[in-house]
mmCIF file of C-alpha atoms in Angstrom:
data_model
loop_
_atom_site.group_PDB
_atom_site.id
_atom_site.type_symbol
_atom_site.label_atom_id
_atom_site.label_comp_id
_atom_site.label_asym_id
_atom_site.label_seq_id
_atom_site.Cartn_x
_atom_site.Cartn_y
_atom_site.Cartn_z
ATOM 1 C CA UNK A 1 -17.430 -2.762 -11.737
ATOM 2 C CA UNK A 2 -19.226 -3.995 -14.247
ATOM 3 C CA UNK A 3 -18.235 -7.538 -15.481
ATOM 4 C CA UNK A 4 -15.909 -7.416 -18.090
ATOM 5 C CA UNK A 5 -14.344 -10.491 -20.662
ATOM 6 C CA UNK A 6 -11.051 -9.048 -20.751
ATOM 7 C CA UNK A 7 -8.720 -11.470 -19.239
ATOM 8 C CA UNK A 8 -6.297 -8.978 -18.514
ATOM 9 C CA UNK A 9 -8.507 -6.925 -16.759
ATOM 10 C CA UNK A 10 -10.188 -10.045 -14.698
ATOM 11 C CA UNK A 11 -6.919 -10.369 -13.650
ATOM 12 C CA UNK A 12 -6.244 -7.021 -12.599
ATOM 13 C CA UNK A 13 -9.170 -7.023 -10.590
ATOM 14 C CA UNK A 14 -8.350 -10.497 -8.912
ATOM 15 C CA UNK A 15 -5.170 -8.724 -7.787
ATOM 16 C CA UNK A 16 -6.457 -5.593 -6.572
ATOM 17 C CA UNK A 17 -8.819 -7.391 -4.763
ATOM 18 C CA UNK A 18 -6.342 -8.794 -3.086
ATOM 19 C CA UNK A 19 -4.460 -6.159 -2.088
ATOM 20 C CA UNK A 20 -7.132 -3.756 -1.286
ATOM 21 C CA UNK A 21 -11.026 -3.025 -0.116
ATOM 22 C CA UNK A 22 -13.541 -4.762 -3.377
ATOM 23 C CA UNK A 23 -15.325 -1.783 -3.176
ATOM 24 C CA UNK A 24 -13.177 0.674 -2.768
ATOM 25 C CA UNK A 25 -10.992 -1.283 -5.744
ATOM 26 C CA UNK A 26 -14.022 -1.169 -7.818
ATOM 27 C CA UNK A 27 -14.835 2.224 -6.999
ATOM 28 C CA UNK A 28 -11.319 3.889 -8.475
ATOM 29 C CA UNK A 29 -11.529 1.543 -11.833
ATOM 30 C CA UNK A 30 -15.423 2.606 -12.111
ATOM 31 C CA UNK A 31 -14.285 6.528 -12.186
ATOM 32 C CA UNK A 32 -12.023 5.881 -14.427
ATOM 33 C CA UNK A 33 -13.262 3.930 -16.484
ATOM 34 C CA UNK A 34 -16.220 6.641 -16.516
ATOM 35 C CA UNK A 35 -13.812 9.541 -17.467
ATOM 36 C CA UNK A 36 -11.004 7.975 -19.154
ATOM 37 C CA UNK A 37 -11.971 4.074 -20.627
ATOM 38 C CA UNK A 38 -8.863 3.590 -22.258
ATOM 39 C CA UNK A 39 -6.973 4.946 -19.672
ATOM 40 C CA UNK A 40 -8.538 2.604 -16.832
ATOM 41 C CA UNK A 41 -7.979 -0.264 -19.615
ATOM 42 C CA UNK A 42 -4.102 0.235 -20.461
ATOM 43 C CA UNK A 43 -3.048 1.276 -16.986
ATOM 44 C CA UNK A 44 -5.094 -0.829 -14.654
ATOM 45 C CA UNK A 45 -4.696 -4.335 -16.755
ATOM 46 C CA UNK A 46 -0.646 -3.068 -17.273
ATOM 47 C CA UNK A 47 -0.255 -2.229 -13.503
ATOM 48 C CA UNK A 48 -2.487 -4.933 -12.085
ATOM 49 C CA UNK A 49 -3.120 -7.790 -14.595
ATOM 50 C CA UNK A 50 0.450 -8.151 -15.828
ATOM 51 C CA UNK A 51 2.611 -6.483 -13.359
ATOM 52 C CA UNK A 52 1.263 -7.035 -9.691
ATOM 53 C CA UNK A 53 0.399 -10.686 -10.963
ATOM 54 C CA UNK A 54 3.646 -12.110 -11.206
ATOM 55 C CA UNK A 55 3.637 -12.883 -7.569
ATOM 56 C CA UNK A 56 5.901 -16.122 -8.420
ATOM 57 C CA UNK A 57 8.888 -13.425 -8.818
ATOM 58 C CA UNK A 58 7.587 -10.995 -6.233
ATOM 59 C CA UNK A 59 4.758 -11.433 -3.311
ATOM 60 C CA UNK A 60 2.656 -9.277 -2.760
ATOM 61 C CA UNK A 61 4.141 -8.093 0.711
ATOM 62 C CA UNK A 62 7.052 -7.473 -1.494
ATOM 63 C CA UNK A 63 5.351 -5.177 -4.056
ATOM 64 C CA UNK A 64 3.433 -3.159 -1.491
ATOM 65 C CA UNK A 65 6.750 -2.593 0.218
ATOM 66 C CA UNK A 66 8.393 -1.830 -3.593
ATOM 67 C CA UNK A 67 5.262 0.361 -4.306
ATOM 68 C CA UNK A 68 5.121 2.164 -0.648
ATOM 69 C CA UNK A 69 8.428 3.452 -1.041
ATOM 70 C CA UNK A 70 8.284 4.296 -4.402
ATOM 71 C CA UNK A 71 5.226 6.817 -4.345
ATOM 72 C CA UNK A 72 6.582 7.937 -0.708
ATOM 73 C CA UNK A 73 9.855 8.816 -3.226
ATOM 74 C CA UNK A 74 7.859 10.624 -5.700
ATOM 75 C CA UNK A 75 6.109 13.152 -3.092
ATOM 76 C CA UNK A 76 3.294 13.895 -5.420
ATOM 77 C CA UNK A 77 1.235 10.800 -5.444
ATOM 78 C CA UNK A 78 -0.096 10.914 -1.808
ATOM 79 C CA UNK A 79 -3.412 9.723 -2.597
ATOM 80 C CA UNK A 80 -2.486 6.690 -4.654
ATOM 81 C CA UNK A 81 0.000 6.105 -0.968
ATOM 82 C CA UNK A 82 -2.423 6.135 1.010
ATOM 83 C CA UNK A 83 -4.348 3.269 -0.921
ATOM 84 C CA UNK A 84 -0.902 1.527 -1.001
ATOM 85 C CA UNK A 85 -0.562 2.141 3.029
ATOM 86 C CA UNK A 86 -3.849 0.367 3.655
ATOM 87 C CA UNK A 87 -2.530 -2.435 1.475
ATOM 88 C CA UNK A 88 0.061 -3.003 2.593
ATOM 89 C CA UNK A 89 -1.420 -3.449 5.827
ATOM 90 C CA UNK A 90 -4.128 -6.132 4.383
ATOM 91 C CA UNK A 91 -1.382 -8.221 2.881
ATOM 92 C CA UNK A 92 0.549 -8.390 5.946
ATOM 93 C CA UNK A 93 3.189 -5.154 6.558
ATOM 94 C CA UNK A 94 2.826 -4.060 10.146
ATOM 95 C CA UNK A 95 2.293 0.003 11.115
ATOM 96 C CA UNK A 96 6.059 -0.209 12.093
ATOM 97 C CA UNK A 97 7.165 -1.856 9.157
ATOM 98 C CA UNK A 98 5.635 1.391 6.992
ATOM 99 C CA UNK A 99 7.327 3.250 9.409
ATOM 100 C CA UNK A 100 10.664 2.328 8.630
ATOM 101 C CA UNK A 101 9.983 1.870 4.842
ATOM 102 C CA UNK A 102 9.266 5.656 4.843
ATOM 103 C CA UNK A 103 12.361 6.465 7.097
ATOM 104 C CA UNK A 104 14.233 4.841 5.056
ATOM 105 C CA UNK A 105 12.821 6.593 1.949
ATOM 106 C CA UNK A 106 13.674 9.617 3.510
ATOM 107 C CA UNK A 107 17.488 9.238 3.871
ATOM 108 C CA UNK A 108 17.627 9.274 -0.134
ATOM 109 C CA UNK A 109 14.270 10.951 -1.462
ATOM 110 C CA UNK A 110 14.396 13.572 1.136
ATOM 111 C CA UNK A 111 12.796 14.820 4.398
ATOM 112 C CA UNK A 112 10.161 16.589 2.824
ATOM 113 C CA UNK A 113 9.236 13.526 0.964
ATOM 114 C CA UNK A 114 9.212 11.101 4.045
ATOM 115 C CA UNK A 115 7.142 14.027 6.525
ATOM 116 C CA UNK A 116 4.640 14.125 3.181
ATOM 117 C CA UNK A 117 4.339 10.275 3.365
ATOM 118 C CA UNK A 118 4.207 10.527 7.220
ATOM 119 C CA UNK A 119 1.054 12.531 7.114
ATOM 120 C CA UNK A 120 -0.700 10.606 4.269
ATOM 121 C CA UNK A 121 -0.061 7.307 6.212
ATOM 122 C CA UNK A 122 -1.826 9.251 9.382
ATOM 123 C CA UNK A 123 -4.901 10.098 6.790
ATOM 124 C CA UNK A 124 -4.841 6.200 5.755
ATOM 125 C CA UNK A 125 -4.650 4.602 9.100
ATOM 126 C CA UNK A 126 -7.945 7.385 10.225
ATOM 127 C CA UNK A 127 -9.779 6.358 7.032
ATOM 128 C CA UNK A 128 -8.704 2.943 7.447
ATOM 129 C CA UNK A 129 -10.459 2.981 11.167
ATOM 130 C CA UNK A 130 -13.612 4.937 10.275
ATOM 131 C CA UNK A 131 -14.197 2.486 7.588
ATOM 132 C CA UNK A 132 -13.692 -0.791 9.623
ATOM 133 C CA UNK A 133 -15.780 1.211 12.370
ATOM 134 C CA UNK A 134 -19.077 2.104 9.853
ATOM 135 C CA UNK A 135 -18.321 -1.848 8.624
ATOM 136 C CA UNK A 136 -19.420 -2.825 12.119
ATOM 137 C CA UNK A 137 -21.955 -0.450 13.020
ATOM 138 C CA UNK A 138 -23.548 -1.885 10.059
ATOM 139 C CA UNK A 139 -23.256 -5.138 11.587
ATOM 140 C CA UNK A 140 -20.505 -6.745 9.316
ATOM 141 C CA UNK A 141 -17.244 -6.652 11.215
ATOM 142 C CA UNK A 142 -15.763 -9.449 9.120
ATOM 143 C CA UNK A 143 -15.645 -7.152 5.991
ATOM 144 C CA UNK A 144 -12.367 -5.809 5.247
ATOM 145 C CA UNK A 145 -13.021 -1.679 5.383
ATOM 146 C CA UNK A 146 -10.301 -0.189 3.434
ATOM 147 C CA UNK A 147 -7.746 -2.685 4.260
ATOM 148 C CA UNK A 148 -7.640 -5.164 7.186
ATOM 149 C CA UNK A 149 -5.278 -3.929 9.461
ATOM 150 C CA UNK A 150 -3.915 -7.033 11.304
ATOM 151 C CA UNK A 151 -1.595 -5.594 14.030
ATOM 152 C CA UNK A 152 -0.484 -2.271 15.224
ATOM 153 C CA UNK A 153 2.384 -3.814 17.172
ATOM 154 C CA UNK A 154 5.619 -3.815 15.636
ATOM 155 C CA UNK A 155 6.606 -7.548 14.984
ATOM 156 C CA UNK A 156 10.060 -8.776 16.676
ATOM 157 C CA UNK A 157 12.690 -8.649 14.107
ATOM 158 C CA UNK A 158 14.417 -12.058 13.182
ATOM 159 C CA UNK A 159 17.635 -10.288 12.380
ATOM 160 C CA UNK A 160 20.324 -10.240 15.374
ATOM 161 C CA UNK A 161 19.229 -7.693 17.893
ATOM 162 C CA UNK A 162 21.873 -3.801 17.339
ATOM 163 C CA UNK A 163 24.112 -3.036 19.581
ATOM 164 C CA UNK A 164 22.822 0.087 21.800
ATOM 165 C CA UNK A 165 24.457 3.484 20.794
ATOM 166 C CA UNK A 166 27.087 4.436 23.142
ATOM 167 C CA UNK A 167 27.300 8.086 23.939
ATOM 168 C CA UNK A 168 29.837 9.667 21.802
ATOM 169 C CA UNK A 169 32.515 12.006 23.591
ATOM 170 C CA UNK A 170 32.936 15.614 23.556
ATOM 171 C CA UNK A 171 35.979 16.457 20.936
ATOM 172 C CA UNK A 172 35.670 13.161 19.345
ATOM 173 C CA UNK A 173 34.875 12.870 15.686
ATOM 174 C CA UNK A 174 32.893 10.010 14.308
#
């Protein structure tokens, strides 16, 4: 992405680079800029330069939770969902937390939306792994390729452990 003198776009790029791999973020912005520069400026500057930048109100991690939930619920924004799943991992969400977000969305948005989101998640994880392997093969293991994944293990919950469900007795409504 070429340098810009627009402070909103500068802030937008700064925020994009905070949640996504710099090269991947710049490639998306460049394509939008090439095809529809006014659209690119309006959407990227607003979404990332104005909204994502409000980190005093809502941390990047929380914004990614919200974004993943919204995109999963929409059900028709799978490329964007994959980007934000990788971004969620980069800002500290675990795979298990993202699985839980999508499952929770499924209750309200429908099981097909959740299933599609899980498929997008699988693709995003595979793309991230391939990008990390390619970066490592080039001798650049420190480069965060398409979002650096901190851990694939679920983090222990700080909440009290849930009680184990007891099997329902036959004939009993509940």
